[in-house]
Amino acid sequence: VETIDDVEIYEDTYLDGETIPQGVNIISGPQFPVYHNSPAECTNPDSIKVAVLDGGLDVGHWDFEWCGVNPLNGEGLPGREVRCMGQAFLPAANAANGEDWYNSRRSHGVHVAGSIGASGRNGKGVLGSISDEGFCLMVMRVFGDDGRISVSQLEDAIVQSAQLGARVITMSLGTKRYLHGLHNAIKGAQQLGAILVGSGGNRGDNSLNYPASFPEVTAVAAVENDGTRAWF
């Protein structure tokens, strides 16, 4: 989201220079009204919550001003509808460094969240696949600014996402190892009604990548502009 060079750009534009990534056109996100008329306020029990387990979010970014969250402390802004919520599940050293769900310096989490819900009404950046729809973005940060992750914290993030009502849990992360505790967390989240999505990996082959290779998880991967499998 922050670095356009990292995003495949479709030739079309949206609202004076706002670009539509080719992936959004492929899935016809803006024309698919899955979330229309749903409450967006995160405190509303009927809101559709989408959990992103990644490197956190920069709520001060122009494509996430709709969050209604103070970028300095992660609290809701007075008089604003709060459409983003989150929690950090980080190694102790990262937490002690002041890293939290709302102040990430890693671009990957911002990119993934932007692919889902980047603002479609600001004339900047990119358009998310369900941009400006009624949903609550649940940011469950599991990567520190240095890229470190705790498997036990990841397991907690999965379980708590489901317990907090996430309809969808997306995990753009992976390991080649089968981890029993991670699988149990996935099973528990599915039993609570969550749809789990995991990255198939960046190797461009058929090798196993967990959690995407667990039977409870829908594996996703990238494609080129012509729909063929991407090299990564």
mmCIF file of C-alpha atoms in Angstrom:
data_model
loop_
_atom_site.group_PDB
_atom_site.id
_atom_site.type_symbol
_atom_site.label_atom_id
_atom_site.label_comp_id
_atom_site.label_asym_id
_atom_site.label_seq_id
_atom_site.Cartn_x
_atom_site.Cartn_y
_atom_site.Cartn_z
ATOM 1 C CA VAL A 1 0.000 0.000 0.000
ATOM 2 C CA GLU A 2 2.699 2.477 0.933
ATOM 3 C CA THR A 3 5.056 1.483 -1.876
ATOM 4 C CA ILE A 4 3.249 1.355 -5.207
ATOM 5 C CA ASP A 5 6.178 -0.543 -6.743
ATOM 6 C CA ASP A 6 5.199 -3.500 -4.562
ATOM 7 C CA VAL A 7 1.653 -3.648 -5.945
ATOM 8 C CA GLU A 8 0.490 -4.852 -9.338
ATOM 9 C CA ILE A 9 -1.353 -1.872 -10.818
ATOM 10 C CA TYR A 10 -4.293 -2.171 -13.154
ATOM 11 C CA GLU A 11 -4.554 0.503 -15.840
ATOM 12 C CA ASP A 12 -7.913 1.722 -14.558
ATOM 13 C CA THR A 13 -8.150 4.454 -11.928
ATOM 14 C CA TYR A 14 -10.625 5.306 -9.213
ATOM 15 C CA LEU A 15 -11.582 8.771 -8.030
ATOM 16 C CA ASP A 16 -8.823 11.004 -9.397
ATOM 17 C CA GLY A 17 -5.674 8.942 -9.287
ATOM 18 C CA GLU A 18 -6.615 6.211 -6.861
ATOM 19 C CA THR A 19 -5.323 2.974 -8.352
ATOM 20 C CA ILE A 20 -7.155 -0.332 -8.468
ATOM 21 C CA PRO A 21 -4.779 -3.291 -7.986
ATOM 22 C CA GLN A 22 -5.342 -5.956 -10.635
ATOM 23 C CA GLY A 23 -6.288 -8.456 -7.926
ATOM 24 C CA VAL A 24 -9.270 -6.333 -6.900
ATOM 25 C CA ASN A 25 -10.524 -6.363 -10.477
ATOM 26 C CA ILE A 26 -10.057 -10.125 -10.697
ATOM 27 C CA ILE A 27 -12.285 -10.772 -7.692
ATOM 28 C CA SER A 28 -14.648 -7.883 -8.556
ATOM 29 C CA GLY A 29 -14.518 -6.621 -4.996
ATOM 30 C CA PRO A 30 -16.231 -3.215 -5.387
ATOM 31 C CA GLN A 31 -19.036 -4.817 -7.395
ATOM 32 C CA PHE A 32 -19.630 -7.644 -4.915
ATOM 33 C CA PRO A 33 -21.833 -6.269 -2.097
ATOM 34 C CA VAL A 34 -21.076 -8.864 0.569
ATOM 35 C CA TYR A 35 -20.811 -6.250 3.306
ATOM 36 C CA HIS A 36 -23.388 -3.704 2.215
ATOM 37 C CA ASN A 37 -25.643 -2.360 4.991
ATOM 38 C CA SER A 38 -23.673 -4.101 7.731
ATOM 39 C CA PRO A 39 -22.809 -2.027 10.822
ATOM 40 C CA ALA A 40 -19.182 -0.911 10.813
ATOM 41 C CA GLU A 41 -18.743 0.069 14.455
ATOM 42 C CA CYS A 42 -16.504 -2.555 16.054
ATOM 43 C CA THR A 43 -18.468 -2.474 19.302
ATOM 44 C CA ASN A 44 -21.642 -3.454 17.451
ATOM 45 C CA PRO A 45 -22.191 -7.200 17.966
ATOM 46 C CA ASP A 46 -23.625 -7.449 14.453
ATOM 47 C CA SER A 47 -20.557 -5.974 12.745
ATOM 48 C CA ILE A 48 -18.666 -8.285 10.388
ATOM 49 C CA LYS A 49 -15.156 -8.561 11.790
ATOM 50 C CA VAL A 50 -12.180 -9.432 9.578
ATOM 51 C CA ALA A 51 -9.024 -10.330 11.514
ATOM 52 C CA VAL A 52 -5.599 -9.723 9.967
ATOM 53 C CA LEU A 53 -2.763 -11.626 11.661
ATOM 54 C CA ASP A 54 0.319 -9.908 10.339
ATOM 55 C CA GLY A 55 2.731 -7.087 11.103
ATOM 56 C CA GLY A 56 0.211 -4.608 12.460
ATOM 57 C CA LEU A 57 -1.195 -1.389 11.048
ATOM 58 C CA ASP A 58 -0.268 2.280 10.774
ATOM 59 C CA VAL A 59 -3.614 3.883 11.610
ATOM 60 C CA GLY A 60 -2.199 7.265 10.628
ATOM 61 C CA HIS A 61 -1.828 6.121 7.022
ATOM 62 C CA TRP A 62 -4.103 8.017 4.603
ATOM 63 C CA ASP A 63 -5.867 4.839 3.497
ATOM 64 C CA PHE A 64 -6.927 4.059 7.087
ATOM 65 C CA GLU A 65 -8.220 7.382 8.340
ATOM 66 C CA TRP A 66 -11.640 5.724 8.395
ATOM 67 C CA CYS A 67 -10.479 3.643 11.359
ATOM 68 C CA GLY A 68 -11.394 6.469 13.737
ATOM 69 C CA VAL A 69 -8.375 5.605 15.905
ATOM 70 C CA ASN A 70 -5.748 7.882 17.432
ATOM 71 C CA PRO A 71 -2.365 6.948 15.865
ATOM 72 C CA LEU A 72 -0.568 7.887 19.090
ATOM 73 C CA ASN A 73 -2.310 5.512 21.471
ATOM 74 C CA GLY A 74 -4.701 3.294 19.500
ATOM 75 C CA GLU A 75 -7.766 4.658 21.285
ATOM 76 C CA GLY A 76 -10.960 5.714 19.554
ATOM 77 C CA LEU A 77 -11.180 9.353 18.510
ATOM 78 C CA PRO A 78 -13.957 11.408 20.174
ATOM 79 C CA GLY A 79 -17.103 11.608 18.089
ATOM 80 C CA ARG A 80 -15.831 9.091 15.544
ATOM 81 C CA GLU A 81 -17.162 5.676 14.649
ATOM 82 C CA VAL A 82 -14.405 3.226 15.559
ATOM 83 C CA ARG A 83 -14.028 0.760 12.699
ATOM 84 C CA CYS A 84 -10.660 -0.736 13.640
ATOM 85 C CA MET A 85 -9.645 -2.625 16.743
ATOM 86 C CA GLY A 86 -6.594 -4.627 17.603
ATOM 87 C CA GLN A 87 -4.160 -6.233 19.943
ATOM 88 C CA ALA A 88 -0.441 -7.033 19.855
ATOM 89 C CA PHE A 89 0.772 -10.603 20.347
ATOM 90 C CA LEU A 90 4.486 -9.917 20.258
ATOM 91 C CA PRO A 91 7.689 -11.279 21.789
ATOM 92 C CA ALA A 92 8.545 -9.559 25.075
ATOM 93 C CA ALA A 93 11.422 -7.556 23.594
ATOM 94 C CA ASN A 94 9.194 -6.082 20.902
ATOM 95 C CA ALA A 95 6.441 -5.208 23.365
ATOM 96 C CA ALA A 96 8.990 -3.535 25.640
ATOM 97 C CA ASN A 97 10.087 -1.440 22.666
ATOM 98 C CA GLY A 98 6.642 0.177 22.508
ATOM 99 C CA GLU A 99 5.464 -1.719 19.448
ATOM 100 C CA ASP A 100 1.693 -2.152 19.291
ATOM 101 C CA TRP A 101 -1.025 -3.076 16.818
ATOM 102 C CA TYR A 102 -1.617 0.491 15.626
ATOM 103 C CA ASN A 103 1.939 1.831 15.150
ATOM 104 C CA SER A 104 3.649 -0.694 12.892
ATOM 105 C CA ARG A 105 6.749 0.239 10.897
ATOM 106 C CA ARG A 106 6.478 -2.904 8.782
ATOM 107 C CA SER A 107 4.808 -2.358 5.425
ATOM 108 C CA HIS A 108 3.555 -5.914 4.960
ATOM 109 C CA GLY A 109 0.719 -5.707 7.487
ATOM 110 C CA VAL A 110 -0.348 -2.372 6.035
ATOM 111 C CA HIS A 111 -0.285 -3.897 2.548
ATOM 112 C CA VAL A 112 -2.456 -6.861 3.553
ATOM 113 C CA ALA A 113 -4.938 -4.694 5.440
ATOM 114 C CA GLY A 114 -5.012 -2.316 2.464
ATOM 115 C CA SER A 115 -5.777 -5.155 0.063
ATOM 116 C CA ILE A 116 -8.845 -5.754 2.192
ATOM 117 C CA GLY A 117 -10.060 -2.310 3.128
ATOM 118 C CA ALA A 118 -7.934 0.610 1.889
ATOM 119 C CA SER A 119 -10.108 3.699 1.573
ATOM 120 C CA GLY A 120 -11.929 4.158 -1.710
ATOM 121 C CA ARG A 121 -12.914 7.769 -1.198
ATOM 122 C CA ASN A 122 -9.696 9.699 -0.683
ATOM 123 C CA GLY A 123 -8.189 9.824 -4.170
ATOM 124 C CA LYS A 124 -4.895 8.397 -2.880
ATOM 125 C CA GLY A 125 -3.088 5.076 -2.736
ATOM 126 C CA VAL A 126 -5.067 2.003 -3.698
ATOM 127 C CA LEU A 127 -8.595 0.680 -3.452
ATOM 128 C CA GLY A 128 -9.279 -2.226 -1.114
ATOM 129 C CA SER A 129 -11.385 -5.205 -2.172
ATOM 130 C CA ILE A 130 -14.160 -4.343 0.318
ATOM 131 C CA SER A 131 -13.332 -0.659 0.600
ATOM 132 C CA ASP A 132 -15.907 1.592 2.277
ATOM 133 C CA GLU A 133 -18.152 -1.303 3.171
ATOM 134 C CA GLY A 134 -19.603 -1.926 6.606
ATOM 135 C CA PHE A 135 -17.045 -4.074 8.393
ATOM 136 C CA CYS A 136 -14.717 -3.943 11.376
ATOM 137 C CA LEU A 137 -10.994 -4.431 10.742
ATOM 138 C CA MET A 138 -9.475 -6.488 13.549
ATOM 139 C CA VAL A 139 -5.687 -6.031 13.588
ATOM 140 C CA MET A 140 -4.006 -8.834 15.513
ATOM 141 C CA ARG A 141 -0.308 -8.054 15.305
ATOM 142 C CA VAL A 142 2.020 -11.065 15.492
ATOM 143 C CA PHE A 143 5.190 -9.759 13.796
ATOM 144 C CA GLY A 144 7.503 -7.278 15.461
ATOM 145 C CA ASP A 145 9.225 -4.478 13.587
ATOM 146 C CA ASP A 146 12.272 -6.762 13.372
ATOM 147 C CA GLY A 147 10.212 -9.572 11.824
ATOM 148 C CA ARG A 148 10.270 -11.780 14.903
ATOM 149 C CA ILE A 149 7.236 -13.865 15.852
ATOM 150 C CA SER A 150 6.278 -16.067 18.805
ATOM 151 C CA VAL A 151 4.433 -19.256 17.842
ATOM 152 C CA SER A 152 2.608 -19.402 21.178
ATOM 153 C CA GLN A 153 1.513 -15.785 20.734
ATOM 154 C CA LEU A 154 0.355 -16.596 17.203
ATOM 155 C CA GLU A 155 -1.773 -19.411 18.587
ATOM 156 C CA ASP A 156 -3.280 -17.023 21.142
ATOM 157 C CA ALA A 157 -4.011 -14.474 18.403
ATOM 158 C CA ILE A 158 -5.907 -17.055 16.350
ATOM 159 C CA VAL A 159 -8.010 -18.214 19.284
ATOM 160 C CA GLN A 160 -8.751 -14.727 20.567
ATOM 161 C CA SER A 161 -9.703 -13.500 17.094
ATOM 162 C CA ALA A 162 -12.380 -16.170 16.925
ATOM 163 C CA GLN A 163 -13.501 -15.554 20.496
ATOM 164 C CA LEU A 164 -13.920 -11.849 19.711
ATOM 165 C CA GLY A 165 -16.200 -12.722 16.816
ATOM 166 C CA ALA A 166 -13.997 -12.657 13.720
ATOM 167 C CA ARG A 167 -15.888 -14.037 10.727
ATOM 168 C CA VAL A 168 -12.684 -14.243 8.687
ATOM 169 C CA ILE A 169 -9.109 -14.717 9.919
ATOM 170 C CA THR A 170 -6.374 -14.118 7.368
ATOM 171 C CA MET A 171 -2.772 -15.223 7.951
ATOM 172 C CA SER A 172 -0.133 -14.158 5.433
ATOM 173 C CA LEU A 173 2.580 -16.190 7.116
ATOM 174 C CA GLY A 174 3.868 -19.717 7.145
ATOM 175 C CA THR A 175 6.285 -22.435 8.148
ATOM 176 C CA LYS A 176 7.252 -25.750 6.593
ATOM 177 C CA ARG A 177 6.872 -27.501 9.957
ATOM 178 C CA TYR A 178 3.680 -29.094 11.231
ATOM 179 C CA LEU A 179 3.015 -27.582 14.654
ATOM 180 C CA HIS A 180 0.499 -29.434 16.796
ATOM 181 C CA GLY A 181 -0.354 -26.452 18.987
ATOM 182 C CA LEU A 182 -0.921 -24.249 15.951
ATOM 183 C CA HIS A 183 -3.235 -26.851 14.442
ATOM 184 C CA ASN A 184 -5.237 -27.022 17.662
ATOM 185 C CA ALA A 185 -5.655 -23.238 17.625
ATOM 186 C CA ILE A 186 -6.860 -23.409 14.025
ATOM 187 C CA LYS A 187 -9.347 -26.138 14.886
ATOM 188 C CA GLY A 188 -10.655 -24.145 17.825
ATOM 189 C CA ALA A 189 -11.165 -21.025 15.720
ATOM 190 C CA GLN A 190 -13.020 -22.986 13.061
ATOM 191 C CA GLN A 191 -15.285 -24.538 15.678
ATOM 192 C CA LEU A 192 -16.212 -21.012 16.767
ATOM 193 C CA GLY A 193 -17.360 -20.263 13.223
ATOM 194 C CA ALA A 194 -14.371 -18.454 11.730
ATOM 195 C CA ILE A 195 -13.302 -18.855 8.110
ATOM 196 C CA LEU A 196 -9.514 -19.184 8.072
ATOM 197 C CA VAL A 197 -7.333 -18.147 5.143
ATOM 198 C CA GLY A 198 -3.595 -18.779 4.854
ATOM 199 C CA SER A 199 -0.800 -17.922 2.446
ATOM 200 C CA GLY A 200 0.376 -20.796 0.273
ATOM 201 C CA GLY A 201 3.921 -19.445 0.446
ATOM 202 C CA ASN A 202 6.334 -17.599 -1.812
ATOM 203 C CA ARG A 203 8.082 -20.531 -3.485
ATOM 204 C CA GLY A 204 5.743 -20.956 -6.455
ATOM 205 C CA ASP A 205 5.595 -24.737 -6.027
ATOM 206 C CA ASN A 206 3.414 -27.414 -4.414
ATOM 207 C CA SER A 207 5.360 -27.750 -1.151
ATOM 208 C CA LEU A 208 3.423 -27.703 2.109
ATOM 209 C CA ASN A 209 3.167 -24.451 4.019
ATOM 210 C CA TYR A 210 1.434 -24.228 7.399
ATOM 211 C CA PRO A 211 -1.088 -23.042 8.470
ATOM 212 C CA ALA A 212 -2.309 -22.949 4.837
ATOM 213 C CA SER A 213 -1.881 -26.731 4.503
ATOM 214 C CA PHE A 214 -4.127 -27.541 7.456
ATOM 215 C CA PRO A 215 -7.471 -28.936 6.174
ATOM 216 C CA GLU A 216 -9.375 -26.275 8.124
ATOM 217 C CA VAL A 217 -7.634 -23.438 6.251
ATOM 218 C CA THR A 218 -8.302 -22.106 2.758
ATOM 219 C CA ALA A 219 -4.928 -21.689 1.027
ATOM 220 C CA VAL A 220 -4.449 -18.712 -1.293
ATOM 221 C CA ALA A 221 -1.626 -17.701 -3.627
ATOM 222 C CA ALA A 222 -0.778 -15.026 -6.155
ATOM 223 C CA VAL A 223 -1.421 -14.964 -9.891
ATOM 224 C CA GLU A 224 -0.001 -12.892 -12.716
ATOM 225 C CA ASN A 225 -2.038 -10.356 -14.704
ATOM 226 C CA ASP A 226 -3.085 -13.095 -17.113
ATOM 227 C CA GLY A 227 -4.314 -15.371 -14.353
ATOM 228 C CA THR A 228 -1.401 -17.797 -14.449
ATOM 229 C CA ARG A 229 0.454 -18.828 -11.296
ATOM 230 C CA ALA A 230 2.902 -16.182 -10.126
ATOM 231 C CA TRP A 231 6.585 -17.140 -9.900
ATOM 232 C CA PHE A 232 6.504 -16.441 -6.167
#
